Short mmCIF file of C-alpha atoms in Angstrom, two decimals:
data_model
loop_
_atom_site.label_atom_id
_atom_site.label_comp_id
_atom_site.label_asym_id
_atom_site.label_seq_id
_atom_site.Cartn_x
_atom_site.Cartn_y
_atom_site.Cartn_z
CA MET A 1 11.62 -112.01 -85.34
CA ALA A 2 9.33 -111.26 -82.13
CA TYR A 3 11.49 -113.89 -80.62
CA SER A 4 14.72 -112.30 -81.46
CA SER A 5 13.48 -109.19 -80.40
CA ILE A 6 12.44 -110.32 -76.66
CA PHE A 7 15.63 -112.03 -76.47
CA LEU A 8 17.93 -109.02 -77.07
CA PHE A 9 15.58 -106.91 -74.71
CA LEU A 10 15.98 -109.43 -72.11
CA ILE A 11 20.10 -109.50 -72.60
CA LEU A 12 19.61 -105.70 -72.26
CA VAL A 13 17.81 -106.02 -68.81
CA CYS A 14 20.35 -108.59 -67.75
CA PHE A 15 23.22 -106.25 -68.74
CA LEU A 16 21.70 -103.13 -67.35
CA PHE A 17 21.08 -104.83 -63.65
CA ARG A 18 23.97 -107.24 -63.46
CA ASN A 19 26.24 -104.91 -61.60
CA PRO A 20 25.79 -105.43 -57.68
CA CYS A 21 26.49 -101.65 -57.40
CA HIS A 22 23.87 -100.74 -59.35
CA SER A 23 21.43 -101.27 -56.29
CA GLU A 24 22.02 -98.47 -53.73
CA THR A 25 24.94 -98.77 -51.69
CA ASP A 26 27.75 -96.49 -49.97
CA THR A 27 30.69 -98.72 -50.52
CA LEU A 28 32.42 -99.94 -53.49
CA GLN A 29 34.01 -103.28 -52.95
CA GLN A 30 37.12 -105.28 -54.72
CA GLY A 31 36.20 -106.68 -57.87
CA GLN A 32 32.93 -104.08 -58.42
CA GLU A 33 32.53 -101.65 -61.07
CA LEU A 34 31.11 -98.00 -60.64
CA LYS A 35 29.74 -97.07 -64.22
CA ASP A 36 27.65 -95.16 -65.93
CA TRP A 37 24.03 -95.49 -64.37
CA ASP A 38 25.53 -96.19 -61.06
CA GLU A 39 26.17 -94.53 -58.05
CA LEU A 40 27.46 -94.61 -54.53
CA VAL A 41 25.18 -92.88 -52.13
CA SER A 42 25.89 -92.18 -48.20
CA SER A 43 24.27 -93.91 -45.74
CA ASN A 44 21.83 -90.72 -44.87
CA LYS A 45 21.38 -90.11 -48.71
CA VAL A 46 23.56 -86.62 -48.16
CA PHE A 47 26.21 -87.31 -50.79
CA SER A 48 26.44 -88.97 -54.14
CA LEU A 49 29.20 -90.44 -56.36
CA LYS A 50 28.56 -91.03 -59.74
CA LEU A 51 29.79 -90.41 -63.56
CA PHE A 52 28.19 -86.90 -64.76
CA THR A 53 28.27 -84.94 -68.10
CA PHE A 54 27.73 -81.55 -69.63
CA GLY A 55 24.96 -82.23 -72.22
CA THR A 56 27.16 -85.13 -74.39
CA MET A 57 26.55 -88.94 -75.07
CA VAL A 58 29.77 -89.35 -72.89
CA SER A 59 30.09 -89.22 -69.00
CA PRO A 60 33.76 -87.86 -68.62
CA TYR A 61 34.06 -87.28 -65.21
CA PHE A 62 33.30 -89.00 -61.66
CA GLY A 63 32.18 -86.29 -59.30
CA ILE A 64 30.37 -86.09 -55.71
CA PHE A 65 27.27 -84.19 -55.25
CA TYR A 66 24.65 -83.27 -52.70
CA LYS A 67 22.13 -86.24 -53.46
CA ASN A 68 18.73 -84.41 -53.13
CA ASN A 69 19.01 -80.83 -54.04
CA ASN A 70 20.70 -78.96 -56.75
CA ILE A 71 23.56 -76.85 -55.26
CA THR A 72 23.49 -73.51 -56.71
CA TYR A 73 25.92 -70.52 -56.65
CA ARG A 74 25.38 -66.53 -56.06
CA TYR A 75 28.08 -66.32 -59.18
CA PRO A 76 27.97 -66.49 -61.98
CA LEU A 77 24.21 -65.55 -62.26
CA ILE A 78 23.33 -69.45 -63.57
CA TYR A 79 21.88 -71.83 -61.32
CA ARG A 80 23.42 -75.52 -62.15
CA ASN A 81 23.39 -78.94 -60.61
CA LYS A 82 27.18 -78.42 -59.19
CA ALA A 83 29.77 -81.20 -58.38
CA VAL A 84 31.20 -80.04 -55.03
CA TRP A 85 34.30 -82.64 -56.01
CA VAL A 86 35.73 -84.05 -59.26
CA ALA A 87 37.96 -87.01 -59.21
CA ASN A 88 39.47 -86.60 -62.58
CA ARG A 89 39.07 -82.94 -63.67
CA ASN A 90 42.33 -82.83 -65.67
CA ASN A 91 41.64 -86.44 -67.05
CA PRO A 92 38.34 -86.53 -68.66
CA ILE A 93 37.10 -90.35 -69.54
CA PRO A 94 37.40 -90.16 -73.59
CA ASP A 95 34.67 -92.72 -74.32
CA MET A 96 31.45 -94.20 -72.80
CA TYR A 97 33.26 -97.14 -71.17
CA GLY A 98 34.33 -95.32 -67.90
CA LYS A 99 34.47 -96.66 -64.72
CA LEU A 100 35.77 -96.81 -61.14
CA ILE A 101 37.63 -99.70 -59.52
CA ILE A 102 39.72 -101.39 -56.84
CA ASP A 103 41.89 -104.00 -57.70
CA VAL A 104 43.63 -106.88 -55.74
CA HIS A 105 46.44 -104.50 -54.81
CA GLY A 106 44.33 -101.93 -53.20
CA LYS A 107 44.75 -99.68 -56.30
CA PHE A 108 42.06 -97.19 -56.76
CA SER A 109 41.46 -96.27 -60.61
CA ILE A 110 39.39 -94.89 -62.92
CA LEU A 111 39.52 -96.84 -66.56
CA SER A 112 38.12 -96.65 -69.76
CA SER A 113 37.98 -99.07 -72.71
CA GLY A 114 41.54 -97.77 -73.62
CA GLY A 115 43.08 -98.51 -69.94
CA THR A 116 43.91 -96.46 -67.22
CA VAL A 117 42.47 -92.79 -67.05
CA LEU A 118 43.88 -92.02 -63.57
CA ASP A 119 45.21 -93.92 -60.47
CA LEU A 120 43.64 -92.04 -57.57
CA PHE A 121 45.51 -94.30 -55.39
CA SER A 122 48.67 -96.63 -56.05
CA PRO A 123 50.16 -98.44 -53.06
CA ASN A 124 53.81 -99.03 -53.03
CA PRO A 125 55.15 -101.15 -53.09
CA LEU A 126 52.44 -103.83 -54.58
CA ALA A 127 50.70 -106.46 -52.46
CA ALA A 128 47.84 -108.10 -51.71
CA CYS A 129 45.28 -105.64 -50.26
CA ASN A 130 41.62 -106.22 -48.66
CA ALA A 131 40.25 -102.64 -49.54
CA SER A 132 36.82 -100.89 -50.23
CA ALA A 133 35.70 -97.40 -51.09
CA LYS A 134 33.22 -95.55 -48.79
CA LEU A 135 31.19 -92.53 -49.37
CA LEU A 136 30.81 -90.62 -45.76
CA ASP A 137 28.02 -88.54 -44.98
CA THR A 138 30.38 -85.90 -44.83
CA GLY A 139 31.07 -86.05 -48.68
CA ASN A 140 34.53 -87.77 -48.19
CA LEU A 141 35.56 -90.43 -50.11
CA VAL A 142 37.51 -92.71 -48.50
CA LEU A 143 39.76 -95.61 -49.48
CA GLN A 144 40.06 -98.06 -46.42
CA GLU A 145 42.04 -100.99 -46.07
CA LEU A 146 40.34 -103.98 -43.94
CA HIS A 147 41.20 -106.69 -41.48
CA PRO A 148 39.72 -109.94 -42.65
CA ASP A 149 36.68 -109.32 -40.38
CA GLY A 150 35.91 -106.55 -42.39
CA SER A 151 36.61 -103.68 -39.86
CA VAL A 152 39.13 -100.50 -40.92
CA LYS A 153 42.79 -101.26 -40.61
CA ARG A 154 43.76 -97.92 -41.99
CA VAL A 155 42.78 -95.04 -44.24
CA LEU A 156 44.55 -95.43 -47.81
CA TRP A 157 43.59 -92.24 -49.47
CA GLN A 158 40.70 -89.63 -49.25
CA SER A 159 39.17 -87.35 -51.27
CA PHE A 160 39.40 -84.63 -48.47
CA ASP A 161 42.99 -84.65 -49.18
CA HIS A 162 42.23 -83.44 -52.79
CA PRO A 163 39.93 -80.63 -53.07
CA THR A 164 38.88 -79.09 -56.20
CA ASP A 165 37.18 -75.99 -56.59
CA THR A 166 34.78 -76.58 -53.33
CA LEU A 167 35.44 -76.59 -49.70
CA LEU A 168 32.64 -78.84 -47.80
CA PRO A 169 32.44 -78.49 -43.84
CA GLY A 170 35.58 -80.92 -42.55
CA MET A 171 37.72 -80.17 -45.27
CA LYS A 172 40.75 -78.26 -44.66
CA LEU A 173 42.62 -75.65 -46.48
CA GLY A 174 46.22 -75.25 -45.31
CA ILE A 175 49.46 -77.27 -45.21
CA ASN A 176 50.66 -80.44 -43.25
CA LEU A 177 53.91 -79.51 -41.88
CA LYS A 178 55.31 -82.82 -41.26
CA THR A 179 54.56 -84.21 -44.76
CA GLY A 180 54.43 -81.12 -46.79
CA HIS A 181 51.06 -81.75 -48.33
CA ARG A 182 48.96 -78.74 -49.18
CA TRP A 183 45.33 -78.39 -49.02
CA SER A 184 43.77 -75.64 -51.47
CA LEU A 185 41.16 -74.87 -53.80
CA THR A 186 41.73 -74.12 -57.36
CA SER A 187 38.70 -73.00 -59.54
CA TRP A 188 37.48 -74.50 -62.97
CA GLU A 189 38.64 -73.42 -66.02
CA GLY A 190 35.23 -72.72 -67.69
CA GLU A 191 31.58 -73.38 -66.09
CA THR A 192 31.42 -76.54 -67.92
CA LEU A 193 35.10 -77.63 -67.87
CA PRO A 194 36.04 -79.00 -64.37
CA VAL A 195 40.00 -78.53 -65.27
CA ARG A 196 42.33 -76.25 -63.28
CA GLY A 197 41.52 -72.89 -63.80
CA SER A 198 43.69 -69.68 -63.09
CA PHE A 199 42.68 -69.31 -59.46
CA THR A 200 43.73 -70.92 -56.31
CA LEU A 201 42.91 -70.27 -52.67
CA ALA A 202 45.57 -71.42 -49.89
CA VAL A 203 46.54 -70.41 -46.88
CA THR A 204 50.02 -69.17 -46.29
CA GLU A 205 52.08 -70.83 -43.26
CA ASP A 206 53.48 -68.12 -40.80
CA LEU A 207 56.21 -69.18 -38.24
CA ASN A 208 54.24 -66.80 -35.86
CA GLY A 209 51.05 -68.54 -36.39
CA THR A 210 49.30 -65.64 -38.14
CA GLY A 211 48.94 -67.39 -41.40
CA GLN A 212 46.07 -65.81 -43.79
CA MET A 213 44.02 -66.86 -46.72
CA VAL A 214 45.43 -65.77 -50.26
CA ILE A 215 43.83 -66.10 -53.57
CA LEU A 216 46.58 -66.93 -56.28
CA LYS A 217 46.39 -65.79 -60.01
CA GLY A 218 48.96 -67.42 -61.95
CA GLY A 219 51.40 -67.49 -58.59
CA ASN A 220 50.74 -63.71 -57.88
CA ILE A 221 48.27 -62.58 -55.17
CA HIS A 222 45.04 -61.48 -56.07
CA GLN A 223 43.44 -61.13 -52.93
CA MET A 224 44.21 -61.72 -49.13
CA SER A 225 42.31 -62.14 -45.96
CA GLY A 226 44.55 -60.57 -43.48
CA PRO A 227 45.75 -62.35 -40.69
CA TRP A 228 43.87 -64.59 -38.25
CA CYS A 229 42.47 -62.72 -35.19
CA ASN A 230 39.94 -63.34 -32.57
CA GLY A 231 37.91 -65.95 -34.33
CA GLU A 232 38.24 -64.06 -38.17
CA PHE A 233 40.15 -63.01 -40.84
CA ILE A 234 40.86 -59.23 -40.17
CA ASN A 235 40.15 -58.26 -43.86
CA SER A 236 37.57 -60.82 -44.69
CA ASN A 237 33.84 -59.84 -44.70
CA LYS A 238 30.97 -62.12 -43.00
CA ILE A 239 27.49 -61.80 -44.15
CA SER A 240 24.63 -63.39 -42.56
CA PHE A 241 27.07 -65.68 -40.46
CA GLY A 242 24.70 -68.21 -39.09
CA SER A 243 24.80 -69.51 -35.44
CA ASP A 244 25.20 -73.20 -36.91
CA VAL A 245 28.38 -72.29 -38.75
CA ARG A 246 31.75 -72.21 -36.70
CA LEU A 247 35.31 -71.07 -38.47
CA TYR A 248 38.63 -72.98 -36.92
CA TYR A 249 41.96 -72.11 -38.01
CA VAL A 250 44.63 -74.45 -36.41
CA SER A 251 48.60 -73.35 -35.95
CA ASN A 252 50.72 -76.20 -34.20
CA GLU A 253 53.81 -78.02 -35.28
CA THR A 254 51.77 -80.04 -37.38
CA GLU A 255 49.55 -78.23 -39.44
CA GLN A 256 48.44 -74.62 -40.69
CA SER A 257 45.03 -75.06 -41.60
CA PHE A 258 41.14 -73.40 -41.78
CA THR A 259 38.23 -75.13 -41.83
CA TYR A 260 34.44 -74.43 -41.03
CA LEU A 261 31.64 -76.83 -39.50
CA THR A 262 27.97 -76.87 -39.39
CA LYS A 263 25.49 -78.44 -37.09
CA SER A 264 23.85 -80.06 -39.92
CA TYR A 265 23.97 -80.16 -43.79
CA ASP A 266 20.24 -79.33 -44.49
CA SER A 267 21.27 -75.97 -46.08
CA PHE A 268 23.69 -77.67 -48.38
CA PRO A 269 26.59 -76.15 -47.10
CA ALA A 270 29.59 -75.42 -49.31
CA LEU A 271 32.14 -72.51 -50.48
CA TRP A 272 33.59 -72.47 -54.32
CA MET A 273 36.27 -70.69 -55.79
CA SER A 274 34.79 -69.28 -58.78
CA GLU A 275 35.99 -69.13 -62.39
CA SER A 276 36.48 -65.14 -61.77
CA GLY A 277 38.75 -65.39 -58.77
CA ASP A 278 36.11 -64.76 -55.90
CA LEU A 279 35.02 -66.95 -52.94
CA GLU A 280 31.47 -67.43 -53.18
CA ASP A 281 29.09 -69.78 -50.79
CA SER A 282 25.95 -71.61 -52.03
CA THR A 283 22.54 -69.54 -51.99
CA LEU A 284 21.36 -71.92 -49.73
CA HIS A 285 21.71 -70.06 -46.73
CA THR A 286 24.64 -71.91 -45.12
CA GLY A 287 25.35 -68.42 -42.96
CA LEU A 288 28.53 -67.88 -43.92
CA PHE A 289 29.96 -65.90 -46.68
CA CYS A 290 33.63 -65.03 -46.71
CA ALA A 291 34.44 -62.23 -49.11
CA LEU A 292 38.11 -61.37 -49.28
CA THR A 293 39.19 -57.60 -49.67
CA SER A 294 40.94 -56.39 -52.45
CA SER A 295 42.59 -53.25 -51.44
CA PRO A 296 45.53 -52.19 -53.10
CA VAL A 297 47.72 -53.10 -50.23
CA HIS A 298 46.13 -56.43 -50.18
CA ALA A 299 45.74 -57.14 -53.70
CA GLN A 300 46.45 -56.67 -57.48
CA SER A 301 44.43 -53.95 -59.01
CA LYS A 302 41.55 -55.85 -61.00
CA LEU A 303 41.40 -53.02 -63.48
CA GLU A 304 42.71 -49.64 -64.63
CA MET A 305 40.61 -46.74 -65.30
CA PHE A 306 41.20 -45.49 -68.99
CA LYS A 307 39.68 -42.37 -70.26
CA CYS A 308 38.32 -44.47 -73.10
CA ARG A 309 36.27 -46.20 -70.46
CA ASP A 310 35.11 -43.12 -68.33
CA ASP A 311 31.40 -43.75 -69.86
CA TYR A 312 31.21 -47.48 -68.58
CA THR A 313 31.15 -49.24 -65.20
CA PHE A 314 32.51 -52.74 -64.71
CA TYR A 315 30.66 -55.16 -62.41
CA ILE A 316 32.78 -57.67 -61.44
CA GLY A 317 30.59 -60.90 -61.55
CA LEU A 318 27.71 -59.05 -62.47
CA ASP A 319 28.41 -58.34 -66.24
CA PHE A 320 25.43 -57.20 -68.38
CA HIS A 321 24.50 -59.75 -71.19
CA PHE A 322 23.17 -57.75 -74.55
CA PRO A 323 20.14 -59.80 -75.63
CA THR A 324 21.63 -61.81 -78.36
CA LYS A 325 17.98 -61.81 -80.15
CA ASN A 326 18.62 -58.38 -81.36
CA TYR A 327 22.31 -57.69 -81.85
CA ILE A 328 25.34 -59.36 -83.69
CA PHE A 329 29.16 -58.76 -82.65
CA VAL A 330 31.69 -58.09 -85.37
CA ASP A 331 35.29 -57.43 -85.79
CA GLU A 332 36.05 -60.64 -84.05
CA TYR A 333 39.24 -61.83 -82.86
CA GLU A 334 39.97 -65.08 -80.98
CA TYR A 335 43.02 -65.78 -78.75
CA HIS A 336 44.95 -68.81 -79.13
CA GLU A 337 44.06 -71.77 -77.10
CA SER A 338 47.65 -71.88 -75.75
CA HIS A 339 46.95 -68.69 -73.81
CA ASN A 340 45.03 -70.60 -71.50
CA MET A 341 42.18 -67.99 -70.75
CA THR A 342 39.35 -68.18 -68.53
CA LEU A 343 36.35 -65.61 -68.99
CA TYR A 344 37.90 -63.46 -66.24
CA ASP A 345 41.17 -63.19 -68.32
CA CYS A 346 38.95 -61.89 -71.44
CA LYS A 347 37.00 -59.54 -69.14
CA ILE A 348 40.30 -57.86 -68.27
CA PHE A 349 41.87 -57.87 -71.94
CA CYS A 350 38.73 -56.69 -73.44
CA TRP A 351 38.41 -53.97 -70.87
CA ASN A 352 42.28 -52.92 -71.42
CA ASN A 353 41.36 -52.60 -75.09
CA CYS A 354 39.48 -49.42 -75.95
CA SER A 355 38.13 -50.83 -79.41
CA CYS A 356 36.62 -53.77 -77.62
CA ALA A 357 33.03 -53.57 -77.57
CA ALA A 358 32.29 -57.25 -76.12
CA TYR A 359 33.64 -60.69 -75.23
CA SER A 360 32.69 -64.12 -75.25
CA TYR A 361 33.54 -67.98 -74.61
CA ALA A 362 35.35 -69.13 -77.85
CA THR A 363 34.17 -72.82 -77.77
CA LYS A 364 30.94 -74.42 -77.30
CA ASN A 365 32.67 -75.76 -73.98
CA ARG A 366 32.59 -72.43 -72.69
CA THR A 367 36.39 -71.99 -72.75
CA GLY A 368 39.04 -69.53 -74.67
CA CYS A 369 38.26 -66.01 -75.58
CA LYS A 370 36.77 -63.91 -78.42
CA THR A 371 36.63 -60.00 -78.40
CA TYR A 372 34.59 -57.93 -80.63
CA GLY A 373 34.99 -54.53 -81.96
CA LYS A 374 31.45 -53.74 -82.79
CA MET A 375 27.78 -54.43 -81.96
CA LEU A 376 24.96 -53.96 -84.38
CA TYR A 377 21.32 -53.95 -83.79
CA ASN A 378 20.17 -56.83 -86.28
CA PRO A 379 17.60 -58.89 -84.80
CA ALA A 380 17.45 -61.18 -88.34
CA GLU A 381 21.20 -62.58 -88.20
CA ALA A 382 21.62 -62.47 -84.37
CA ASN A 383 23.07 -65.67 -82.74
CA GLN A 384 20.04 -66.85 -80.39
CA ASP A 385 22.12 -69.46 -78.44
CA LYS A 386 25.36 -67.66 -77.68
CA GLU A 387 26.10 -65.36 -74.48
CA TYR A 388 28.05 -62.06 -75.15
CA TYR A 389 29.31 -59.93 -72.25
CA THR A 390 29.91 -56.44 -72.52
CA PHE A 391 30.39 -53.38 -69.93
CA ARG A 392 27.15 -51.22 -68.63
CA ASP A 393 27.07 -48.01 -70.22
CA ARG A 394 26.33 -45.29 -67.85
CA VAL A 395 26.04 -42.29 -70.14
CA LYS A 396 22.98 -43.43 -71.62
CA LYS A 397 21.57 -43.14 -68.17
CA LYS A 398 23.39 -39.74 -67.59
CA LYS A 399 22.06 -38.29 -70.80
CA LYS A 400 18.36 -39.69 -69.87
CA ASN A 401 18.54 -38.06 -66.48
CA TRP A 402 19.95 -34.73 -68.32
CA PHE A 403 17.06 -35.01 -70.75
CA TRP A 404 14.57 -35.28 -68.01
CA LEU A 405 16.38 -32.74 -65.78
CA ILE A 406 16.03 -30.19 -68.98
CA ILE A 407 12.07 -31.21 -69.59
CA GLY A 408 11.32 -30.37 -66.07
CA ALA A 409 13.32 -27.28 -65.79
CA GLY A 410 11.66 -26.32 -69.13
CA PHE A 411 8.21 -27.06 -67.41
CA LEU A 412 8.78 -24.99 -64.26
CA ALA A 413 10.35 -21.94 -66.05
CA LEU A 414 6.89 -22.40 -68.04
CA VAL A 415 4.83 -22.44 -65.24
CA LEU A 416 6.33 -19.75 -63.48
CA SER A 417 6.45 -17.59 -66.62
CA CYS A 418 2.60 -17.95 -67.16
CA TYR A 419 2.06 -17.24 -63.10
CA PHE A 420 4.06 -13.97 -63.42
CA LEU A 421 2.27 -12.91 -66.54
CA TYR A 422 -1.10 -13.89 -65.07
CA LYS A 423 -0.22 -11.71 -61.90
CA LYS A 424 0.91 -8.84 -63.98
CA LEU A 425 -2.14 -8.90 -66.17
CA HIS A 426 -4.44 -9.18 -62.79
CA LEU A 427 -2.96 -6.43 -61.00
CA LYS A 428 -3.17 -4.12 -63.98
CA GLY A 429 -6.89 -5.02 -64.17
CA LYS A 430 -7.46 -4.14 -60.68
CA SER A 431 -5.66 -0.85 -61.21
CA ARG A 432 -7.50 0.19 -64.23
CA SER A 433 -10.90 -0.77 -62.54
CA CYS A 434 -9.86 1.31 -59.39
CA TYR A 435 -8.93 4.39 -61.79
CA CYS A 436 -12.80 3.81 -63.24
CA ILE A 437 -14.39 3.97 -60.21
CA ASN A 438 -12.66 7.07 -59.20
#
């Protein structure tokens, strides 16, 4: 029995360490497999490529991360290790046997036990091709065709041409006017669901060379940056613009594109299209923040003011979380998954419905939309794990202010009354004293 256990243990160890890619490298060669527990690490250990998950046994996505730090974002008010690029955002791996390979033809694919999940690159026509994939210190994953001596012959495919929701230094937003290829960012559907969401950041082409960045929602303009002028977009709001960050806008016969560069990656720079339609940057002091204006001229109104909402304030990206340990939410309505609603959509639906008191994700994967008609104080039955969102009630603040104002005024009136009464009695006492003397 003991010998059998040792034998099984040795088999397991050999299985775990049999893959050459398990040692740290920046390159995936033909014939190798990048699987769970493996990773590619760029030469200076800036970025890594690996399988990742959101707390489940299966790791359904291949993603690129900053290697040595957790990248965090201003919005939502949650700090998480965030992938800056996801290879298969719309095609999750269904089992625990996911792997990334390059076949003899140079086809670059993600596989599972059931076959191909996604071809990142497929040559046409198929022919023998010596290729490898390398993760650069810029965060760009590059599939290269090689000469027999190992030198690079040409680039077949690169991740920088297919950004997801995050723009790294050197990535482009815009359009290649010769090929028609577009570079754009599209938000995740939810905080733990990388699938394409509701908002897209793109650059509009302009024959006069005055293109601008736009955020689209469902094909409609949500926000606009205004034209590029004197080194900036005229409607953008740059906060703490660091000296190590440079913006560039290119407009010529080949392309119209926006990019930015940094002197180093020490601050883990990244621009991110949030699930709520806002363009954010990392909180790690990139020195670059581009907040697009949303004036009625340049954007759809995010919400209308209703009489039933006069007593509430609406903070985009800063919703008040009621403590779930004290409240339960009832009169529930769940929107059908065919609506493909994000939390932002759910927020707007709730705001526009005067009978809606709160809203939340519909699933544990933080997707879908549920709204609630009432919230009740009931600590014993409150859900301790679920997050509910509602709107700040500014009436309570007003009532509280009026309460203290009335108390203060009453106290002041009492003090003044006592003072005048004292003065009156004091003067009368003086008058009587004078009369007696006479």
